[in-house]
Amino acid sequence: MTSPNLRNRTVVIVGAGPGFGHTLALRAAAQGASVVVAARTASRVEEIADAVRRDDDVRRAGGTAIAAPVDATDPDSVRALRETVEGHTDAVHGLVYSAFAVPSMKPLARTDHAQISAGIDLSVLGALRTTQEFTPLLEAGVAGGARGDGSAAAARPATSSVVMMASAVIHHSRERYAGYKIAKTALVALGHSLATELGPRGIRVNTVAPGYIYGDTLKAYFESLATKYGGTVEDVYAHTAEKMDLRRLPDEAEIVDPVLFLLSDAASAVTGQTLTVDCGEFHT
């Protein structure tokens, strides 16, 4: 938190939710970034932005926050988001795409094709729409050159960064996760292709694939399992963590940290990669 490696940057977070998105916005702004939090629910992103503005670490670092509604499945809405951002800055240095919807949890034989299409539209085409719309602003971030943060990395060639949030579901084929895996695997492929196409323009594209994220949502799910099958939340946690090399589950901050790394100049030579963050459930 004391290293201002995002100072003088603008970071747009599309799909900013109350868990990961809130933590990412807070941590990025506390490193000096101007963050734009965007999601479908206007009241939610305004709440996140307000919490960021009120944070003492953010104020000391000079970070700021802007709230903007967006529907990533609607090209006009994504364009309106870009126009909103242009009203505040002429360059974007980081774009994080984490739009999410609860997927169908049925075997493929019983999954409606429309549900799979909707997942692909949000996860994959939404990421593509957003990246296409923001490419000129990301290029302007590259053209800005040195960051002026005094770090050794500031002397390297400037880059802008796109980070897409996939899922460790891409590494397994467990029943009921097929529709979600299809969408997230396609997202990874999109990231690879965009990295190749946008690399010559100084824009890096990577994906992060979290496993379980131990926050309020997962805790509530574990509570429901404990009630259904007997035992305690601690029992459910321990049973789940047995599959991880570290025998625990990552929390929201441990997912955010790799994203902040990929947004920063510390990752200036990293592009076209997928980073799995799951405490060692899968080896990739």
PDB file of C-alpha atoms in Angstrom:
ATOM      1  CA  MET A   1       0.000   0.000   0.000  1.00  0.00           C
ATOM      2  CA  THR A   2       2.972   2.317   0.540  1.00  0.00           C
ATOM      3  CA  SER A   3       4.370   1.839  -2.965  1.00  0.00           C
ATOM      4  CA  PRO A   4       2.549   4.254  -5.318  1.00  0.00           C
ATOM      5  CA  ASN A   5       3.141   2.173  -8.443  1.00  0.00           C
ATOM      6  CA  LEU A   6      -0.199   3.241  -9.929  1.00  0.00           C
ATOM      7  CA  ARG A   7       0.222   6.945  -9.301  1.00  0.00           C
ATOM      8  CA  ASN A   8      -0.936   9.125 -12.202  1.00  0.00           C
ATOM      9  CA  ARG A   9      -2.771   6.161 -13.777  1.00  0.00           C
ATOM     10  CA  THR A  10      -6.402   5.800 -14.709  1.00  0.00           C
ATOM     11  CA  VAL A  11      -7.792   2.301 -14.172  1.00  0.00           C
ATOM     12  CA  VAL A  12     -11.250   1.310 -15.420  1.00  0.00           C
ATOM     13  CA  ILE A  13     -12.912  -1.640 -13.648  1.00  0.00           C
ATOM     14  CA  VAL A  14     -15.854  -3.073 -15.589  1.00  0.00           C
ATOM     15  CA  GLY A  15     -18.037  -5.416 -13.571  1.00  0.00           C
ATOM     16  CA  ALA A  16     -17.040  -3.904 -10.224  1.00  0.00           C
ATOM     17  CA  GLY A  17     -18.914  -5.841  -7.555  1.00  0.00           C
ATOM     18  CA  PRO A  18     -19.065  -5.583  -3.755  1.00  0.00           C
ATOM     19  CA  GLY A  19     -16.317  -8.178  -3.208  1.00  0.00           C
ATOM     20  CA  PHE A  20     -13.388  -8.372  -5.621  1.00  0.00           C
ATOM     21  CA  GLY A  21     -14.302  -5.140  -7.455  1.00  0.00           C
ATOM     22  CA  HIS A  22     -14.587  -3.146  -4.245  1.00  0.00           C
ATOM     23  CA  THR A  23     -11.260  -4.438  -2.945  1.00  0.00           C
ATOM     24  CA  LEU A  24      -9.509  -3.802  -6.276  1.00  0.00           C
ATOM     25  CA  ALA A  25     -10.851  -0.251  -6.540  1.00  0.00           C
ATOM     26  CA  LEU A  26      -9.781   0.527  -2.979  1.00  0.00           C
ATOM     27  CA  ARG A  27      -6.300  -0.943  -3.354  1.00  0.00           C
ATOM     28  CA  ALA A  28      -5.636   0.650  -6.765  1.00  0.00           C
ATOM     29  CA  ALA A  29      -6.753   4.083  -5.553  1.00  0.00           C
ATOM     30  CA  ALA A  30      -4.623   3.670  -2.427  1.00  0.00           C
ATOM     31  CA  GLN A  31      -1.653   3.311  -4.795  1.00  0.00           C
ATOM     32  CA  GLY A  32      -2.532   6.673  -6.326  1.00  0.00           C
ATOM     33  CA  ALA A  33      -4.729   5.635  -9.258  1.00  0.00           C
ATOM     34  CA  SER A  34      -7.863   7.325 -10.500  1.00  0.00           C
ATOM     35  CA  VAL A  35     -10.313   4.437 -10.644  1.00  0.00           C
ATOM     36  CA  VAL A  36     -13.526   4.219 -12.653  1.00  0.00           C
ATOM     37  CA  VAL A  37     -15.890   1.646 -11.168  1.00  0.00           C
ATOM     38  CA  ALA A  38     -18.515   0.463 -13.628  1.00  0.00           C
ATOM     39  CA  ALA A  39     -21.281  -2.154 -13.437  1.00  0.00           C
ATOM     40  CA  ARG A  40     -24.955  -2.571 -14.262  1.00  0.00           C
ATOM     41  CA  THR A  41     -26.250  -1.372 -10.901  1.00  0.00           C
ATOM     42  CA  ALA A  42     -25.642   2.365 -10.585  1.00  0.00           C
ATOM     43  CA  SER A  43     -26.274   2.424  -6.841  1.00  0.00           C
ATOM     44  CA  ARG A  44     -23.698  -0.316  -6.268  1.00  0.00           C
ATOM     45  CA  VAL A  45     -20.867   1.385  -8.141  1.00  0.00           C
ATOM     46  CA  GLU A  46     -21.662   4.719  -6.510  1.00  0.00           C
ATOM     47  CA  GLU A  47     -21.460   3.016  -3.128  1.00  0.00           C
ATOM     48  CA  ILE A  48     -18.072   1.536  -4.021  1.00  0.00           C
ATOM     49  CA  ALA A  49     -16.763   4.852  -5.365  1.00  0.00           C
ATOM     50  CA  ASP A  50     -17.952   6.675  -2.261  1.00  0.00           C
ATOM     51  CA  ALA A  51     -16.204   4.169   0.001  1.00  0.00           C
ATOM     52  CA  VAL A  52     -13.001   4.631  -1.997  1.00  0.00           C
ATOM     53  CA  ARG A  53     -13.199   8.428  -1.763  1.00  0.00           C
ATOM     54  CA  ARG A  54     -13.638   8.265   2.012  1.00  0.00           C
ATOM     55  CA  ASP A  55     -10.681   5.948   2.606  1.00  0.00           C
ATOM     56  CA  ASP A  56      -7.755   7.576   4.441  1.00  0.00           C
ATOM     57  CA  ASP A  57      -5.081   5.669   2.479  1.00  0.00           C
ATOM     58  CA  VAL A  58      -6.669   6.794  -0.790  1.00  0.00           C
ATOM     59  CA  ARG A  59      -6.696  10.440   0.275  1.00  0.00           C
ATOM     60  CA  ARG A  60      -3.056  10.293   1.341  1.00  0.00           C
ATOM     61  CA  ALA A  61      -2.046   8.700  -1.976  1.00  0.00           C
ATOM     62  CA  GLY A  62      -4.034  11.168  -4.065  1.00  0.00           C
ATOM     63  CA  GLY A  63      -6.294   8.525  -5.588  1.00  0.00           C
ATOM     64  CA  THR A  64      -9.797   9.299  -6.817  1.00  0.00           C
ATOM     65  CA  ALA A  65     -12.893   7.341  -7.806  1.00  0.00           C
ATOM     66  CA  ILE A  66     -15.632   7.804 -10.406  1.00  0.00           C
ATOM     67  CA  ALA A  67     -18.805   5.715 -10.632  1.00  0.00           C
ATOM     68  CA  ALA A  68     -20.426   4.913 -13.973  1.00  0.00           C
ATOM     69  CA  PRO A  69     -23.176   2.443 -14.886  1.00  0.00           C
ATOM     70  CA  VAL A  70     -22.579   0.088 -17.811  1.00  0.00           C
ATOM     71  CA  ASP A  71     -24.167  -2.947 -19.409  1.00  0.00           C
ATOM     72  CA  ALA A  72     -21.298  -4.768 -21.117  1.00  0.00           C
ATOM     73  CA  THR A  73     -23.746  -6.657 -23.353  1.00  0.00           C
ATOM     74  CA  ASP A  74     -24.974  -3.365 -24.877  1.00  0.00           C
ATOM     75  CA  PRO A  75     -22.575  -1.655 -27.320  1.00  0.00           C
ATOM     76  CA  ASP A  76     -24.256   1.722 -26.780  1.00  0.00           C
ATOM     77  CA  SER A  77     -23.804   1.410 -23.022  1.00  0.00           C
ATOM     78  CA  VAL A  78     -20.124   0.526 -23.388  1.00  0.00           C
ATOM     79  CA  ARG A  79     -19.680   3.497 -25.715  1.00  0.00           C
ATOM     80  CA  ALA A  80     -21.381   5.747 -23.163  1.00  0.00           C
ATOM     81  CA  LEU A  81     -18.960   4.503 -20.507  1.00  0.00           C
ATOM     82  CA  ARG A  82     -16.005   5.391 -22.710  1.00  0.00           C
ATOM     83  CA  GLU A  83     -17.478   8.854 -23.277  1.00  0.00           C
ATOM     84  CA  THR A  84     -17.917   9.304 -19.533  1.00  0.00           C
ATOM     85  CA  VAL A  85     -14.279   8.385 -18.956  1.00  0.00           C
ATOM     86  CA  GLU A  86     -13.184  10.771 -21.727  1.00  0.00           C
ATOM     87  CA  GLY A  87     -14.979  13.528 -19.834  1.00  0.00           C
ATOM     88  CA  HIS A  88     -12.466  13.070 -17.011  1.00  0.00           C
ATOM     89  CA  THR A  89      -9.237  12.061 -18.765  1.00  0.00           C
ATOM     90  CA  ASP A  90      -7.657  11.709 -22.195  1.00  0.00           C
ATOM     91  CA  ALA A  91      -5.838   8.455 -21.382  1.00  0.00           C
ATOM     92  CA  VAL A  92      -6.471   5.106 -19.695  1.00  0.00           C
ATOM     93  CA  HIS A  93      -3.589   3.003 -18.385  1.00  0.00           C
ATOM     94  CA  GLY A  94      -5.427  -0.048 -17.084  1.00  0.00           C
ATOM     95  CA  LEU A  95      -8.655  -1.856 -17.935  1.00  0.00           C
ATOM     96  CA  VAL A  96      -9.958  -4.719 -15.780  1.00  0.00           C
ATOM     97  CA  TYR A  97     -12.877  -6.753 -17.110  1.00  0.00           C
ATOM     98  CA  SER A  98     -14.616  -8.771 -14.407  1.00  0.00           C
ATOM     99  CA  ALA A  99     -18.279  -8.741 -15.441  1.00  0.00           C
ATOM    100  CA  PHE A 100     -19.966 -11.811 -13.998  1.00  0.00           C
ATOM    101  CA  ALA A 101     -23.344 -13.490 -13.897  1.00  0.00           C
ATOM    102  CA  VAL A 102     -24.321 -16.668 -12.048  1.00  0.00           C
ATOM    103  CA  PRO A 103     -23.981 -19.421 -14.679  1.00  0.00           C
ATOM    104  CA  SER A 104     -26.290 -22.320 -15.354  1.00  0.00           C
ATOM    105  CA  MET A 105     -25.235 -25.195 -13.106  1.00  0.00           C
ATOM    106  CA  LYS A 106     -26.708 -28.016 -15.172  1.00  0.00           C
ATOM    107  CA  PRO A 107     -25.075 -30.723 -17.301  1.00  0.00           C
ATOM    108  CA  LEU A 108     -24.822 -29.735 -20.946  1.00  0.00           C
ATOM    109  CA  ALA A 109     -27.549 -32.216 -21.851  1.00  0.00           C
ATOM    110  CA  ARG A 110     -29.991 -30.118 -19.817  1.00  0.00           C
ATOM    111  CA  THR A 111     -28.555 -26.654 -20.417  1.00  0.00           C
ATOM    112  CA  ASP A 112     -30.562 -24.284 -22.564  1.00  0.00           C
ATOM    113  CA  HIS A 113     -28.526 -22.960 -25.483  1.00  0.00           C
ATOM    114  CA  ALA A 114     -29.704 -19.442 -24.674  1.00  0.00           C
ATOM    115  CA  GLN A 115     -28.014 -19.667 -21.261  1.00  0.00           C
ATOM    116  CA  ILE A 116     -24.703 -20.617 -22.858  1.00  0.00           C
ATOM    117  CA  SER A 117     -25.063 -17.811 -25.396  1.00  0.00           C
ATOM    118  CA  ALA A 118     -25.804 -15.304 -22.642  1.00  0.00           C
ATOM    119  CA  GLY A 119     -22.685 -16.394 -20.755  1.00  0.00           C
ATOM    120  CA  ILE A 120     -20.526 -16.004 -23.836  1.00  0.00           C
ATOM    121  CA  ASP A 121     -22.062 -12.621 -24.603  1.00  0.00           C
ATOM    122  CA  LEU A 122     -21.258 -11.275 -21.145  1.00  0.00           C
ATOM    123  CA  SER A 123     -17.908 -12.957 -20.477  1.00  0.00           C
ATOM    124  CA  VAL A 124     -16.356 -12.947 -23.942  1.00  0.00           C
ATOM    125  CA  LEU A 125     -18.097 -10.493 -26.254  1.00  0.00           C
ATOM    126  CA  GLY A 126     -18.499  -8.021 -23.402  1.00  0.00           C
ATOM    127  CA  ALA A 127     -14.755  -8.132 -22.831  1.00  0.00           C
ATOM    128  CA  LEU A 128     -14.150  -7.674 -26.553  1.00  0.00           C
ATOM    129  CA  ARG A 129     -16.590  -4.759 -26.842  1.00  0.00           C
ATOM    130  CA  THR A 130     -15.008  -3.031 -23.874  1.00  0.00           C
ATOM    131  CA  THR A 131     -11.442  -3.537 -25.054  1.00  0.00           C
ATOM    132  CA  GLN A 132     -12.288  -2.358 -28.573  1.00  0.00           C
ATOM    133  CA  GLU A 133     -13.995   0.751 -27.222  1.00  0.00           C
ATOM    134  CA  PHE A 134     -11.123   1.644 -24.899  1.00  0.00           C
ATOM    135  CA  THR A 135      -8.216   0.806 -27.209  1.00  0.00           C
ATOM    136  CA  PRO A 136      -7.686   4.438 -28.333  1.00  0.00           C
ATOM    137  CA  LEU A 137      -7.588   5.597 -24.683  1.00  0.00           C
ATOM    138  CA  LEU A 138      -5.236   2.746 -23.782  1.00  0.00           C
ATOM    139  CA  GLU A 139      -2.987   3.781 -26.681  1.00  0.00           C
ATOM    140  CA  ALA A 140      -3.045   7.319 -25.334  1.00  0.00           C
ATOM    141  CA  GLY A 141      -1.882   5.890 -22.012  1.00  0.00           C
ATOM    142  CA  VAL A 142       1.099   4.351 -23.785  1.00  0.00           C
ATOM    143  CA  ALA A 143       1.828   7.589 -25.600  1.00  0.00           C
ATOM    144  CA  GLY A 144       2.021   9.384 -22.251  1.00  0.00           C
ATOM    145  CA  GLY A 145       5.453   7.822 -21.788  1.00  0.00           C
ATOM    146  CA  ALA A 146       7.184   7.949 -18.422  1.00  0.00           C
ATOM    147  CA  ARG A 147       4.873   7.660 -15.436  1.00  0.00           C
ATOM    148  CA  GLY A 148       6.672  10.113 -13.239  1.00  0.00           C
ATOM    149  CA  ASP A 149       6.495   7.881 -10.155  1.00  0.00           C
ATOM    150  CA  GLY A 150      10.250   7.831  -9.625  1.00  0.00           C
ATOM    151  CA  SER A 151      10.566   4.056  -9.912  1.00  0.00           C
ATOM    152  CA  ALA A 152      13.148   2.162 -11.942  1.00  0.00           C
ATOM    153  CA  ALA A 153      10.297   0.743 -14.014  1.00  0.00           C
ATOM    154  CA  ALA A 154       9.373   4.247 -15.131  1.00  0.00           C
ATOM    155  CA  ALA A 155      12.429   4.228 -17.426  1.00  0.00           C
ATOM    156  CA  ARG A 156      11.119   1.228 -19.376  1.00  0.00           C
ATOM    157  CA  PRO A 157       9.000   1.613 -22.499  1.00  0.00           C
ATOM    158  CA  ALA A 158       5.513   2.578 -21.406  1.00  0.00           C
ATOM    159  CA  THR A 159       2.671   0.093 -21.729  1.00  0.00           C
ATOM    160  CA  SER A 160      -0.998  -0.005 -20.904  1.00  0.00           C
ATOM    161  CA  SER A 161      -2.595  -3.101 -19.428  1.00  0.00           C
ATOM    162  CA  VAL A 162      -5.811  -5.078 -19.903  1.00  0.00           C
ATOM    163  CA  VAL A 163      -6.608  -7.730 -17.303  1.00  0.00           C
ATOM    164  CA  MET A 164      -9.518 -10.112 -17.868  1.00  0.00           C
ATOM    165  CA  MET A 165     -10.930 -12.172 -15.012  1.00  0.00           C
ATOM    166  CA  ALA A 166     -11.342 -15.804 -16.000  1.00  0.00           C
ATOM    167  CA  SER A 167     -11.714 -18.717 -13.563  1.00  0.00           C
ATOM    168  CA  ALA A 168      -9.863 -21.859 -12.523  1.00  0.00           C
ATOM    169  CA  VAL A 169     -12.855 -23.686 -13.994  1.00  0.00           C
ATOM    170  CA  ILE A 170     -10.840 -23.661 -17.223  1.00  0.00           C
ATOM    171  CA  HIS A 171      -8.634 -26.395 -15.708  1.00  0.00           C
ATOM    172  CA  HIS A 172     -11.300 -29.003 -14.975  1.00  0.00           C
ATOM    173  CA  SER A 173     -14.409 -30.585 -16.482  1.00  0.00           C
ATOM    174  CA  ARG A 174     -16.565 -31.195 -13.428  1.00  0.00           C
ATOM    175  CA  GLU A 175     -20.208 -31.857 -14.070  1.00  0.00           C
ATOM    176  CA  ARG A 176     -22.492 -28.800 -13.966  1.00  0.00           C
ATOM    177  CA  TYR A 177     -19.686 -26.321 -14.719  1.00  0.00           C
ATOM    178  CA  ALA A 178     -19.608 -26.903 -18.475  1.00  0.00           C
ATOM    179  CA  GLY A 179     -21.423 -23.759 -19.596  1.00  0.00           C
ATOM    180  CA  TYR A 180     -19.231 -21.603 -17.364  1.00  0.00           C
ATOM    181  CA  LYS A 181     -16.073 -23.363 -18.553  1.00  0.00           C
ATOM    182  CA  ILE A 182     -17.002 -22.774 -22.191  1.00  0.00           C
ATOM    183  CA  ALA A 183     -17.336 -19.026 -21.617  1.00  0.00           C
ATOM    184  CA  LYS A 184     -14.213 -18.627 -19.477  1.00  0.00           C
ATOM    185  CA  THR A 185     -12.051 -20.761 -21.772  1.00  0.00           C
ATOM    186  CA  ALA A 186     -13.155 -18.619 -24.699  1.00  0.00           C
ATOM    187  CA  LEU A 187     -12.241 -15.541 -22.655  1.00  0.00           C
ATOM    188  CA  VAL A 188      -8.702 -16.854 -22.222  1.00  0.00           C
ATOM    189  CA  ALA A 189      -8.457 -17.453 -25.987  1.00  0.00           C
ATOM    190  CA  LEU A 190      -9.689 -13.903 -26.570  1.00  0.00           C
ATOM    191  CA  GLY A 191      -6.969 -12.617 -24.270  1.00  0.00           C
ATOM    192  CA  HIS A 192      -4.308 -14.491 -26.217  1.00  0.00           C
ATOM    193  CA  SER A 193      -5.473 -13.062 -29.539  1.00  0.00           C
ATOM    194  CA  LEU A 194      -5.819  -9.521 -28.217  1.00  0.00           C
ATOM    195  CA  ALA A 195      -2.328  -9.721 -26.710  1.00  0.00           C
ATOM    196  CA  THR A 196      -0.944 -10.543 -30.164  1.00  0.00           C
ATOM    197  CA  GLU A 197      -2.943  -7.836 -31.938  1.00  0.00           C
ATOM    198  CA  LEU A 198      -2.479  -5.050 -29.391  1.00  0.00           C
ATOM    199  CA  GLY A 199       1.100  -5.796 -28.354  1.00  0.00           C
ATOM    200  CA  PRO A 200       2.651  -3.735 -31.190  1.00  0.00           C
ATOM    201  CA  ARG A 201       0.614  -0.782 -29.895  1.00  0.00           C
ATOM    202  CA  GLY A 202       2.076  -1.116 -26.401  1.00  0.00           C
ATOM    203  CA  ILE A 203      -1.021  -2.680 -24.827  1.00  0.00           C
ATOM    204  CA  ARG A 204      -0.532  -5.794 -22.717  1.00  0.00           C
ATOM    205  CA  VAL A 205      -3.400  -8.280 -22.269  1.00  0.00           C
ATOM    206  CA  ASN A 206      -3.452 -10.973 -19.578  1.00  0.00           C
ATOM    207  CA  THR A 207      -6.028 -13.055 -17.747  1.00  0.00           C
ATOM    208  CA  VAL A 208      -6.259 -14.036 -14.091  1.00  0.00           C
ATOM    209  CA  ALA A 209      -8.004 -17.309 -13.224  1.00  0.00           C
ATOM    210  CA  PRO A 210      -9.057 -17.399  -9.559  1.00  0.00           C
ATOM    211  CA  GLY A 211     -10.175 -20.559  -7.846  1.00  0.00           C
ATOM    212  CA  TYR A 212     -12.334 -20.273  -4.764  1.00  0.00           C
ATOM    213  CA  ILE A 213     -12.349 -16.747  -3.323  1.00  0.00           C
ATOM    214  CA  TYR A 214     -13.036 -16.805   0.395  1.00  0.00           C
ATOM    215  CA  GLY A 215     -15.276 -13.809   0.904  1.00  0.00           C
ATOM    216  CA  ASP A 216     -18.846 -13.166   1.970  1.00  0.00           C
ATOM    217  CA  THR A 217     -20.415 -14.932  -1.019  1.00  0.00           C
ATOM    218  CA  LEU A 218     -18.444 -18.157  -0.562  1.00  0.00           C
ATOM    219  CA  LYS A 219     -18.956 -18.072   3.194  1.00  0.00           C
ATOM    220  CA  ALA A 220     -22.713 -17.904   2.651  1.00  0.00           C
ATOM    221  CA  TYR A 221     -22.487 -20.877   0.270  1.00  0.00           C
ATOM    222  CA  PHE A 222     -20.482 -22.873   2.804  1.00  0.00           C
ATOM    223  CA  GLU A 223     -23.103 -22.055   5.431  1.00  0.00           C
ATOM    224  CA  SER A 224     -25.800 -23.476   3.170  1.00  0.00           C
ATOM    225  CA  LEU A 225     -23.759 -26.652   2.621  1.00  0.00           C
ATOM    226  CA  ALA A 226     -23.175 -27.029   6.359  1.00  0.00           C
ATOM    227  CA  THR A 227     -26.906 -26.724   6.969  1.00  0.00           C
ATOM    228  CA  LYS A 228     -27.762 -29.153   4.195  1.00  0.00           C
ATOM    229  CA  TYR A 229     -25.268 -31.893   5.036  1.00  0.00           C
ATOM    230  CA  GLY A 230     -24.605 -31.267   8.712  1.00  0.00           C
ATOM    231  CA  GLY A 231     -21.414 -30.056  10.350  1.00  0.00           C
ATOM    232  CA  THR A 232     -20.011 -26.539  10.482  1.00  0.00           C
ATOM    233  CA  VAL A 233     -18.711 -23.949   8.061  1.00  0.00           C
ATOM    234  CA  GLU A 234     -15.240 -24.806   9.327  1.00  0.00           C
ATOM    235  CA  ASP A 235     -15.815 -28.439   8.336  1.00  0.00           C
ATOM    236  CA  VAL A 236     -16.843 -27.419   4.816  1.00  0.00           C
ATOM    237  CA  TYR A 237     -13.840 -25.101   4.546  1.00  0.00           C
ATOM    238  CA  ALA A 238     -11.419 -27.820   5.697  1.00  0.00           C
ATOM    239  CA  HIS A 239     -12.899 -30.381   3.286  1.00  0.00           C
ATOM    240  CA  THR A 240     -12.573 -27.922   0.394  1.00  0.00           C
ATOM    241  CA  ALA A 241      -9.071 -26.786   1.347  1.00  0.00           C
ATOM    242  CA  GLU A 242      -7.793 -30.375   1.378  1.00  0.00           C
ATOM    243  CA  LYS A 243      -7.547 -30.124  -2.421  1.00  0.00           C
ATOM    244  CA  MET A 244      -5.154 -27.143  -2.252  1.00  0.00           C
ATOM    245  CA  ASP A 245      -1.390 -27.473  -1.852  1.00  0.00           C
ATOM    246  CA  LEU A 246      -1.483 -24.702   0.765  1.00  0.00           C
ATOM    247  CA  ARG A 247      -4.504 -26.260   2.515  1.00  0.00           C
ATOM    248  CA  ARG A 248      -6.395 -22.995   2.442  1.00  0.00           C
ATOM    249  CA  LEU A 249      -8.416 -20.789   0.106  1.00  0.00           C
ATOM    250  CA  PRO A 250      -7.272 -17.397  -1.218  1.00  0.00           C
ATOM    251  CA  ASP A 251      -9.097 -14.334   0.023  1.00  0.00           C
ATOM    252  CA  GLU A 252     -10.154 -11.333  -2.070  1.00  0.00           C
ATOM    253  CA  ALA A 253      -6.931  -9.408  -1.421  1.00  0.00           C
ATOM    254  CA  GLU A 254      -4.868 -12.355  -2.678  1.00  0.00           C
ATOM    255  CA  ILE A 255      -6.754 -12.253  -5.971  1.00  0.00           C
ATOM    256  CA  VAL A 256      -6.400  -8.487  -6.204  1.00  0.00           C
ATOM    257  CA  ASP A 257      -2.621  -8.488  -5.665  1.00  0.00           C
ATOM    258  CA  PRO A 258      -1.796 -10.324  -8.940  1.00  0.00           C
ATOM    259  CA  VAL A 259      -4.159  -7.993 -10.801  1.00  0.00           C
ATOM    260  CA  LEU A 260      -2.375  -4.947  -9.364  1.00  0.00           C
ATOM    261  CA  PHE A 261       0.926  -6.510 -10.420  1.00  0.00           C
ATOM    262  CA  LEU A 262      -0.306  -6.972 -13.996  1.00  0.00           C
ATOM    263  CA  LEU A 263      -1.563  -3.378 -14.083  1.00  0.00           C
ATOM    264  CA  SER A 264       1.781  -2.017 -12.930  1.00  0.00           C
ATOM    265  CA  ASP A 265       5.095  -1.456 -14.678  1.00  0.00           C
ATOM    266  CA  ALA A 266       6.514  -4.375 -12.675  1.00  0.00           C
ATOM    267  CA  ALA A 267       4.758  -6.526 -15.292  1.00  0.00           C
ATOM    268  CA  SER A 268       5.868  -4.446 -18.273  1.00  0.00           C
ATOM    269  CA  ALA A 269       7.147  -7.541 -20.146  1.00  0.00           C
ATOM    270  CA  VAL A 270       4.185  -9.793 -19.270  1.00  0.00           C
ATOM    271  CA  THR A 271       1.487 -10.256 -21.893  1.00  0.00           C
ATOM    272  CA  GLY A 272      -0.590 -13.087 -23.333  1.00  0.00           C
ATOM    273  CA  GLN A 273      -0.453 -14.996 -20.043  1.00  0.00           C
ATOM    274  CA  THR A 274      -3.026 -16.655 -17.795  1.00  0.00           C
ATOM    275  CA  LEU A 275      -2.211 -16.573 -14.092  1.00  0.00           C
ATOM    276  CA  THR A 276      -4.061 -19.101 -11.935  1.00  0.00           C
ATOM    277  CA  VAL A 277      -4.528 -18.012  -8.314  1.00  0.00           C
ATOM    278  CA  ASP A 278      -5.942 -20.918  -6.280  1.00  0.00           C
ATOM    279  CA  CYS A 279      -3.512 -21.836  -3.469  1.00  0.00           C
ATOM    280  CA  GLY A 280      -2.318 -24.758  -5.582  1.00  0.00           C
ATOM    281  CA  GLU A 281      -5.473 -26.649  -6.508  1.00  0.00           C
ATOM    282  CA  PHE A 282      -4.315 -26.888 -10.136  1.00  0.00           C
ATOM    283  CA  HIS A 283      -0.798 -26.896 -11.563  1.00  0.00           C
ATOM    284  CA  THR A 284      -0.599 -25.016 -14.881  1.00  0.00           C
TER     285      THR A 284
END
